[in-house]
XYZ file of C-alpha atoms in Angstrom:
597
model
C 0.000 0.000 0.000
C 2.779 2.460 0.886
C 4.293 1.990 -2.574
C 1.025 2.935 -4.285
C 0.491 5.850 -1.913
C 3.851 7.287 -2.954
C 2.847 7.015 -6.614
C -0.696 8.341 -6.203
C 0.151 11.131 -3.780
C 2.499 12.676 -6.329
C -0.612 13.275 -8.453
C -3.139 14.093 -5.724
C -2.206 16.993 -3.504
C -3.803 20.361 -2.780
C -0.831 22.053 -4.446
C -1.570 20.282 -7.751
C -5.111 18.897 -7.371
C -7.425 16.788 -9.492
C -4.782 14.487 -10.973
C -5.301 11.286 -8.976
C -8.578 9.727 -10.115
C -12.001 10.335 -11.569
C -14.489 7.966 -9.974
C -17.833 7.486 -11.686
C -20.547 5.908 -9.528
C -23.386 4.261 -11.416
C -26.894 4.933 -10.163
C -27.414 1.234 -9.418
C -24.382 1.319 -7.105
C -25.573 4.349 -5.120
C -27.715 1.982 -3.049
C -24.429 0.776 -1.499
C -24.045 4.158 0.136
C -22.158 2.989 3.245
C -19.594 1.055 1.206
C -19.010 3.976 -1.138
C -18.723 6.486 1.686
C -16.238 4.349 3.635
C -14.090 3.799 0.533
C -14.005 7.488 -0.385
C -13.441 8.485 3.236
C -10.421 6.207 3.435
C -8.898 7.810 0.338
C -9.363 11.268 1.826
C -7.798 10.195 5.133
C -4.622 9.049 3.366
C -4.416 12.308 1.432
C -5.903 11.251 -1.906
C -8.588 13.413 -3.492
C -10.536 11.773 -6.316
C -13.110 13.715 -8.293
C -16.398 11.852 -7.840
C -19.229 11.930 -10.365
C -22.453 9.954 -9.993
C -25.449 9.001 -12.071
C -29.000 8.295 -10.903
C -30.679 6.453 -13.784
C -32.471 3.706 -11.799
C -33.702 6.208 -9.216
C -35.047 8.461 -11.973
C -36.784 5.551 -13.716
C -38.457 4.502 -10.477
C -40.005 7.935 -9.971
C -41.176 8.589 -13.514
C -42.624 5.069 -13.801
C -44.523 5.692 -10.566
C -46.055 8.715 -12.302
C -47.178 6.523 -15.185
C -44.469 7.634 -17.598
C -42.551 4.995 -19.535
C -38.843 5.852 -20.006
C -38.049 6.275 -23.685
C -34.639 5.791 -25.312
C -33.184 6.252 -28.785
C -29.743 4.749 -29.476
C -29.397 4.162 -25.738
C -29.946 7.870 -24.965
C -32.826 8.870 -22.676
C -35.383 11.143 -24.319
C -35.629 14.081 -21.921
C -38.563 16.498 -21.982
C -39.062 19.372 -19.534
C -41.054 17.256 -17.054
C -38.474 14.447 -17.068
C -35.624 16.946 -16.665
C -37.348 18.559 -13.696
C -37.602 15.155 -11.990
C -34.026 14.296 -12.984
C -32.693 17.511 -11.450
C -34.502 16.802 -8.169
C -33.280 13.183 -8.102
C -29.684 14.150 -8.863
C -29.642 16.753 -6.093
C -31.145 14.314 -3.580
C -28.648 11.534 -4.407
C -25.774 14.000 -4.357
C -26.791 15.251 -0.912
C -27.096 11.688 0.402
C -23.523 10.893 -0.589
C -22.139 14.180 0.779
C -24.016 13.648 4.072
C -22.748 10.057 4.382
C -19.162 11.270 3.909
C -19.491 14.067 6.425
C -20.919 11.664 9.014
C -17.604 9.816 8.721
C -15.698 13.038 9.340
C -14.732 13.504 5.674
C -15.252 16.908 4.143
C -17.182 16.826 0.871
C -18.521 19.566 -1.370
C -21.637 19.115 -3.573
C -20.973 20.514 -7.027
C -24.175 20.282 -9.031
C -23.529 23.005 -11.597
C -20.806 25.174 -13.060
C -18.486 22.430 -14.319
C -20.051 21.200 -17.572
C -21.061 23.493 -20.414
C -23.039 21.789 -23.182
C -24.960 22.338 -26.359
C -28.019 20.392 -27.483
C -27.076 16.950 -28.751
C -30.091 16.956 -31.096
C -33.046 18.865 -29.653
C -35.624 17.530 -32.074
C -34.538 13.920 -31.552
C -33.484 13.705 -27.879
C -34.996 16.794 -26.265
C -33.094 18.372 -23.375
C -29.981 16.219 -23.717
C -26.578 17.866 -23.875
C -23.261 17.317 -25.574
C -20.452 18.628 -23.371
C -18.387 21.327 -25.036
C -16.365 22.616 -22.079
C -15.228 21.448 -18.642
C -14.351 24.056 -16.027
C -12.082 22.384 -13.482
C -11.724 25.416 -11.224
C -14.586 24.445 -8.849
C -13.013 20.985 -8.470
C -9.566 22.361 -7.736
C -10.986 24.847 -5.242
C -12.767 22.033 -3.436
C -9.610 19.919 -3.208
C -7.512 22.879 -2.058
C -10.053 23.321 0.734
C -9.592 19.663 1.707
C -13.038 18.554 0.514
C -13.914 15.805 -1.954
C -15.783 17.256 -4.964
C -19.047 15.350 -5.596
C -20.516 16.067 -9.053
C -23.708 15.298 -10.908
C -23.797 14.837 -14.677
C -26.082 17.806 -15.292
C -24.760 20.490 -17.638
C -25.819 23.999 -18.678
C -26.004 25.581 -22.094
C -24.453 29.006 -22.662
C -28.018 30.373 -22.272
C -28.388 28.775 -18.836
C -30.624 25.861 -19.861
C -30.002 22.732 -17.766
C -29.274 19.708 -19.978
C -29.114 16.018 -19.120
C -25.835 14.241 -19.963
C -25.040 10.535 -19.780
C -22.897 10.027 -16.656
C -20.358 7.773 -18.410
C -19.848 10.387 -21.114
C -19.556 13.144 -18.502
C -16.916 11.116 -16.630
C -15.003 10.661 -19.880
C -15.035 14.377 -20.684
C -13.942 15.119 -17.119
C -11.045 12.685 -17.485
C -9.942 14.268 -20.766
C -9.669 17.608 -19.009
C -8.002 16.369 -15.794
C -5.804 13.584 -17.259
C -5.908 11.498 -14.060
C -3.891 8.376 -13.341
C -7.074 6.363 -12.839
C -10.602 6.490 -14.212
C -12.739 4.220 -12.055
C -16.214 3.038 -12.980
C -18.050 1.546 -10.003
C -20.751 -0.886 -11.084
C -22.745 -3.703 -9.540
C -20.972 -6.461 -11.499
C -17.447 -5.516 -10.444
C -15.816 -5.807 -13.853
C -16.137 -7.166 -17.383
C -16.680 -10.892 -17.834
C -15.860 -13.366 -20.583
C -19.101 -14.099 -22.404
C -18.351 -17.821 -22.820
C -16.450 -18.902 -19.712
C -18.004 -16.397 -17.340
C -14.558 -15.554 -15.909
C -13.721 -11.979 -14.993
C -11.316 -10.236 -17.355
C -8.538 -9.040 -15.050
C -6.547 -6.919 -17.520
C -7.114 -5.745 -21.073
C -4.107 -4.282 -22.920
C -5.716 -2.453 -25.804
C -2.681 -2.041 -28.083
C -1.983 -5.744 -27.790
C -5.493 -7.219 -27.584
C -8.122 -4.818 -28.948
C -8.318 -6.040 -32.549
C -8.576 -9.702 -31.567
C -10.953 -9.005 -28.693
C -13.454 -7.154 -30.877
C -13.602 -10.173 -33.211
C -14.634 -12.543 -30.412
C -18.180 -13.829 -30.861
C -19.129 -13.031 -27.267
C -17.975 -9.401 -27.468
C -21.189 -7.727 -28.597
C -23.862 -5.221 -27.620
C -23.047 -3.398 -24.390
C -19.678 -5.082 -23.869
C -18.429 -4.116 -27.323
C -19.697 -0.559 -26.916
C -18.075 -0.213 -23.493
C -14.673 -1.438 -24.679
C -14.816 0.808 -27.744
C -15.736 3.866 -25.644
C -12.931 3.177 -23.192
C -10.429 2.803 -26.040
C -11.507 6.143 -27.491
C -11.218 7.751 -24.052
C -7.738 6.400 -23.343
C -6.504 7.548 -26.750
C -7.084 11.119 -25.520
C -5.076 10.541 -22.328
C -1.433 9.903 -21.428
C -0.394 6.270 -21.461
C -0.016 6.443 -17.697
C -3.821 6.649 -17.403
C -5.929 3.531 -17.097
C -9.570 2.573 -16.570
C -10.764 0.239 -13.822
C -14.251 -1.291 -13.676
C -14.912 -2.560 -10.157
C -17.526 -2.991 -7.438
C -17.861 -0.389 -4.681
C -16.494 -2.538 -1.872
C -13.323 -3.462 -3.807
C -12.096 0.050 -4.516
C -9.253 -0.281 -1.980
C -8.030 -3.541 -3.446
C -8.046 -2.197 -6.993
C -6.010 0.850 -6.057
C -3.618 -0.576 -3.473
C -2.804 -4.159 -4.419
C -0.815 -5.682 -7.267
C -3.542 -8.141 -8.150
C -6.322 -5.566 -8.333
C -9.989 -6.436 -7.966
C -11.966 -5.689 -11.124
C -11.103 -5.229 -14.782
C -8.162 -2.955 -15.555
C -8.082 -1.521 -19.067
C -5.044 0.360 -20.354
C -3.577 1.238 -23.704
C -0.313 -0.499 -22.940
C 2.197 -1.115 -25.685
C 2.925 -4.048 -27.896
C 5.404 -6.436 -26.332
C 8.664 -7.572 -27.891
C 11.048 -10.475 -27.505
C 14.736 -10.173 -28.370
C 17.501 -12.761 -28.294
C 20.352 -10.270 -28.269
C 21.025 -6.830 -26.860
C 21.762 -5.496 -30.327
C 18.161 -6.141 -31.386
C 16.844 -3.539 -28.945
C 19.817 -1.200 -28.653
C 22.657 -1.550 -26.113
C 22.309 2.026 -24.875
C 18.651 1.572 -23.941
C 19.185 -1.637 -22.001
C 22.253 -0.157 -20.291
C 20.188 2.785 -19.087
C 17.419 0.553 -17.720
C 19.947 -1.580 -15.813
C 21.690 1.523 -14.493
C 18.434 3.124 -13.278
C 16.544 0.095 -11.910
C 18.844 -2.800 -11.040
C 19.235 -2.857 -7.243
C 22.615 -4.621 -7.353
C 23.931 -1.890 -9.617
C 22.387 0.937 -7.594
C 23.798 -0.532 -4.361
C 27.266 -0.874 -5.869
C 27.280 -4.696 -5.707
C 27.590 -4.996 -9.464
C 28.129 -2.839 -12.496
C 26.201 -2.461 -15.726
C 29.106 -4.068 -17.554
C 29.098 -6.947 -15.071
C 25.386 -7.565 -15.610
C 25.813 -7.551 -19.393
C 28.843 -9.835 -19.150
C 26.897 -12.366 -17.047
C 24.091 -12.174 -19.575
C 26.320 -13.445 -22.391
C 27.216 -16.679 -20.574
C 24.026 -18.535 -21.600
C 21.338 -18.237 -24.272
C 18.821 -15.611 -23.151
C 15.661 -13.792 -24.167
C 14.773 -10.205 -23.323
C 11.055 -9.469 -22.894
C 9.587 -5.989 -22.627
C 7.218 -3.341 -23.890
C 8.082 -0.629 -26.401
C 8.799 2.213 -23.923
C 10.749 -0.135 -21.622
C 8.340 0.305 -18.704
C 9.253 -3.267 -17.838
C 12.145 -5.457 -18.949
C 12.569 -9.146 -18.099
C 15.638 -11.211 -18.966
C 15.403 -15.016 -18.967
C 18.472 -17.266 -19.113
C 17.517 -20.589 -20.755
C 20.314 -22.984 -21.752
C 19.070 -26.052 -23.589
C 17.806 -28.851 -21.288
C 18.102 -26.676 -18.171
C 15.485 -24.932 -16.068
C 15.090 -21.289 -17.147
C 16.005 -18.541 -14.680
C 14.479 -15.063 -14.686
C 17.717 -13.219 -14.011
C 16.316 -9.684 -14.173
C 12.853 -8.170 -13.770
C 13.128 -4.388 -14.026
C 9.852 -2.419 -14.001
C 9.554 1.353 -13.892
C 7.063 3.164 -11.673
C 4.601 3.311 -14.581
C 5.250 -0.359 -15.244
C 4.078 -1.212 -11.745
C 1.195 1.243 -11.604
C -0.272 0.164 -14.931
C 0.494 -3.546 -14.492
C 2.887 -3.700 -17.428
C 4.954 -5.975 -15.197
C 2.095 -8.509 -15.280
C 1.846 -8.324 -19.039
C 5.564 -8.980 -19.454
C 5.618 -11.752 -16.838
C 2.685 -13.468 -18.576
C 4.643 -13.398 -21.839
C 7.532 -15.110 -20.042
C 5.176 -17.677 -18.573
C 3.721 -18.528 -21.978
C 7.209 -19.450 -23.205
C 8.503 -21.261 -20.117
C 6.606 -23.993 -18.249
C 9.123 -23.873 -15.385
C 10.941 -20.870 -13.988
C 13.121 -19.792 -11.063
C 13.767 -16.223 -9.977
C 15.186 -14.435 -6.952
C 14.645 -11.219 -4.992
C 15.969 -9.629 -1.856
C 13.864 -10.659 1.154
C 12.703 -7.097 1.846
C 11.701 -6.339 -1.746
C 8.806 -3.866 -1.608
C 7.090 -5.866 -4.382
C 7.315 -9.061 -2.310
C 3.566 -9.764 -2.344
C 3.573 -9.610 -6.149
C 6.181 -12.401 -6.328
C 4.268 -14.642 -3.929
C 1.075 -14.291 -5.949
C 2.821 -15.578 -9.068
C 4.959 -18.313 -7.533
C 4.052 -21.877 -6.648
C 6.761 -22.043 -4.011
C 9.589 -20.166 -2.352
C 12.286 -20.276 0.296
C 14.395 -17.621 1.946
C 17.973 -17.657 3.233
C 20.491 -14.956 4.136
C 18.202 -12.104 3.142
C 17.439 -13.549 -0.312
C 14.283 -15.279 -1.554
C 14.001 -17.843 -4.321
C 10.672 -18.282 -6.129
C 9.549 -20.831 -8.670
C 6.601 -22.190 -10.590
C 6.108 -25.347 -12.655
C 7.657 -27.726 -10.081
C 5.500 -29.302 -7.396
C 8.045 -31.594 -5.722
C 10.339 -29.853 -3.214
C 13.013 -32.555 -3.710
C 13.030 -31.741 -7.427
C 13.368 -28.073 -6.555
C 16.410 -28.840 -4.405
C 18.059 -30.847 -7.203
C 17.385 -28.107 -9.731
C 18.775 -25.406 -7.454
C 21.968 -27.389 -6.781
C 22.467 -27.882 -10.524
C 21.940 -24.185 -11.134
C 24.436 -23.369 -8.392
C 27.020 -25.791 -9.788
C 26.834 -23.975 -13.130
C 26.949 -20.533 -11.541
C 23.418 -19.617 -12.593
C 22.157 -18.996 -9.058
C 23.920 -17.720 -5.971
C 24.807 -19.936 -3.008
C 22.833 -18.012 -0.327
C 19.643 -19.367 -1.876
C 20.628 -22.993 -1.367
C 18.560 -25.115 1.059
C 21.479 -25.965 3.355
C 22.778 -24.905 6.742
C 21.063 -24.345 10.086
C 17.307 -24.119 10.107
C 15.997 -20.593 10.604
C 12.896 -19.866 12.627
C 9.832 -20.791 10.526
C 7.801 -17.890 9.324
C 4.896 -17.181 7.060
C 6.277 -15.552 3.963
C 3.125 -13.872 2.773
C 2.157 -12.258 6.061
C 4.992 -9.752 6.176
C 2.971 -6.878 4.770
C 1.646 -5.977 8.243
C 3.129 -4.655 11.428
C 1.074 -6.631 13.928
C 0.616 -7.282 17.585
C 0.328 -10.981 18.337
C -0.289 -12.972 21.481
C 1.303 -16.424 21.576
C 3.976 -17.319 19.016
C 2.830 -16.834 15.444
C 5.187 -19.637 14.506
C 2.738 -21.996 16.206
C 0.273 -21.133 13.478
C 2.539 -21.629 10.508
C 2.307 -25.387 10.101
C 5.678 -25.589 8.396
C 7.495 -28.863 8.395
C 10.655 -29.125 10.448
C 14.087 -30.424 9.531
C 14.654 -28.395 6.344
C 17.364 -25.778 6.171
C 15.038 -22.989 5.066
C 11.583 -21.564 5.595
C 9.439 -22.871 2.769
C 6.204 -21.556 1.334
C 4.403 -23.899 -1.056
C 1.414 -22.915 -3.166
C -1.924 -24.219 -1.808
C -2.139 -26.711 -4.678
C 0.712 -28.671 -3.107
C -0.604 -28.505 0.463
C -3.183 -30.897 1.893
C -6.252 -29.392 3.536
C -5.328 -31.021 6.838
C -2.157 -28.885 6.964
C -4.059 -25.612 6.792
C -4.923 -23.564 9.844
C -8.392 -22.043 10.216
C -8.553 -18.284 10.688
C -11.471 -16.170 11.930
C -11.416 -12.488 10.980
C -13.268 -10.060 13.257
C -13.886 -6.729 11.573
C -13.759 -7.788 7.945
C -15.654 -4.842 6.503
C -12.988 -2.116 6.623
C -9.889 -1.622 4.516
C -7.616 -3.480 6.936
C -9.990 -6.432 6.965
C -10.145 -6.479 3.165
C -6.355 -6.420 3.000
C -6.234 -9.422 5.347
C -8.739 -11.254 3.137
C -6.532 -10.583 0.117
C -3.457 -11.989 1.884
C -5.274 -15.072 3.129
C -6.623 -15.720 -0.366
C -3.101 -16.623 -1.515
C -1.583 -17.957 1.717
C -0.452 -21.584 1.466
C -1.110 -22.625 5.073
C -4.012 -20.475 6.239
C -7.663 -20.661 5.257
C -10.389 -18.198 6.158
C -13.213 -19.996 7.955
C -15.184 -17.122 9.528
C -15.591 -13.406 8.805
C -17.535 -11.140 11.120
C -19.193 -7.829 10.238
C -22.368 -6.492 11.797
C -23.350 -4.467 8.721
C -22.694 -7.249 6.178
C -24.052 -10.263 8.077
C -25.584 -12.788 5.681
C -23.803 -11.478 2.581
C -21.232 -13.418 0.545
C -17.599 -12.375 1.107
C -15.992 -10.879 -2.003
C -12.277 -11.128 -2.689
C -11.814 -14.658 -1.316
C -11.764 -17.331 -4.020
C -10.698 -20.476 -2.166
C -14.096 -21.256 -0.640
C -17.520 -19.717 -0.177
C -17.531 -17.649 3.015
C -20.511 -15.698 4.356
C -20.327 -12.762 6.731
C -21.698 -13.382 10.230
C -22.158 -11.079 13.209
C -20.133 -12.847 15.896
C -20.912 -11.823 19.458
C -18.511 -12.114 22.378
C -20.311 -15.261 23.499
C -20.032 -16.725 19.979
C -16.278 -16.163 20.047
C -15.987 -17.748 23.498
C -17.946 -20.820 22.377
C -15.950 -21.217 19.154
C -12.681 -20.986 21.094
C -13.861 -23.624 23.580
C -14.899 -25.936 20.749
C -11.621 -25.422 18.883
C -13.406 -24.261 15.707
C -10.547 -21.966 14.675
C -6.773 -21.913 15.103
C -6.272 -18.161 15.017
C -8.204 -14.943 15.526
C -7.322 -11.786 13.579
C -8.795 -8.589 15.024
C -9.130 -5.878 12.369
C -11.168 -3.593 14.610
C -10.964 0.128 15.378
C -8.829 1.092 18.353
C -10.590 0.505 21.674
C -12.986 -2.238 20.542
C -10.798 -5.342 20.562
C -10.594 -6.075 24.308
C -14.047 -7.687 24.828
C -13.291 -10.252 22.111
C -9.882 -11.047 23.573
C -11.468 -11.403 27.014
C -13.944 -13.884 25.548
C -11.073 -15.928 24.121
C -9.306 -15.819 27.491
C -12.417 -17.101 29.284
C -12.435 -20.116 26.980
C -8.865 -21.058 27.963
C -8.242 -22.136 24.391
C -5.049 -22.312 22.371
C -5.948 -20.026 19.493
C -3.403 -17.485 18.317
C -4.627 -13.880 18.553
C -3.377 -11.201 16.128
C -4.553 -7.658 16.869
C -4.108 -5.102 14.076
C -5.215 -2.187 16.264
C -3.216 -0.427 18.978
C -5.159 -1.845 21.953
C -2.408 -4.124 23.253
C 0.624 -2.369 21.841
C 2.096 -1.590 25.261
C 0.815 -4.617 27.160
C 3.961 -6.780 27.141
C 3.547 -10.208 28.704
C 2.352 -12.696 26.109
C 1.899 -9.995 23.507
C 4.600 -9.422 20.910
C 4.686 -6.349 18.704
C 6.303 -6.560 15.279
C 6.287 -8.342 11.950
C 4.983 -11.940 11.968
C 8.276 -13.308 10.661
C 10.086 -11.838 13.671
C 7.973 -13.393 16.417
């Protein structure tokens, strides 16, 4: 999260406002008012100021249908007469006020901006009535709001130069707003949470338009609304810098989309076409030298030189993967009949922000069924590596990752062969004294834990390294059951995301008073439903041994009654508190990273 905050905050600050994100909220999503308000409030608290624009189509339809009027559309555009516009204006103002009020109840300043931003002319008065085509966007009211520390909340109503209010499609208004502001992100919140493959039903995680658009538009299932949406987004992004991207997500996954490598909905970006080269000369020695000089940690730390990296590269056959502007470069060493090694993965800031690194890594994966690669143990992109690996181990401050090999003994043989040929460094080898077991993927949090977290890990003993194997290679009996109290907030959602990819932990219970009975989003390993666990429920579950660990993702000052309930049960469950309630308690409580306890 801190990495993304550094990137976003450089484009979202009162001194240079309105550059972070434009968030368009569909009318159907406005019913999830609490979720939207909490998500936007969190962004404001961490110093990010998106420009928010909302629609209100379903709400408008409900009112005019109640009056006996049937909504009428031509080419997907609502026919708007004076009576309909009068209702629309009232509905827009009411929905805008609801959102502003919900934000201010959470202590977040918000400013309703219902006019003065969009100037429009009639789209076609005879055909559509009082429907506008935006001709000008005045960003001064938005910038003034952000400078005052308030989130600007807009409607999609516009005015003609004569002062006539005109109705404008909210998606189109969001697009025109984005063209003027050139934000890093354009976010469309909808009830589906993304775009989905019309045949398989799977969510489309990333669409790289330069690489995929032509083929995608020929697919038989890409038709009607889906085809129109993709085409409109392509046209929008062609007016924006390549650093801009569009995300289509659900309201409750806004945090995950913005602050995790894996994202949550569908990310659409222009991207660039990828290339593969089998020699440095094919792409230009000066360009690759500059990338290595600017991004390679060993070079920046003085442990190697650019010449040394290039010299090592020539020792085996290799392939260089990347995109045209070099936002990400990957170098794979692949001698014949040997396991390939990803020797360098060098993304730029834009390469990380716009997921170019994923695009390049996927190209590598298509060519190589097995792969090893290494990072320093404190790599800030550590979670990204775990999500794409099937296994890992760490020694002497270095981590080795791999996919395509399920047998640890085979991994050991392969690593020793790579070491014997000088293709991998000795500190990665699984030899020497056994370090304290730790859970690799849990290191993203500073936590306060009672009882040793190592008791929860379930790692086998006797090996000379801490090993993390993908869930596919771990039996269900090895996994530890985790109950999450306070799953609704951002911290809880981040925990869900981590547990979704953790090899030895499975989420068995999630508790949220507001979401009780609803299906948990963001957890793919099993179907989990929110419950509203009381203190007595927690005490009973601890007595019965239903869970192995409790994670408290609660606001400060609310954790103690749950911990007391666990104490009364005299159970053996590990307790991890992500608040500050027990930070100075001492005793059985340990403050720090899980791997250090």
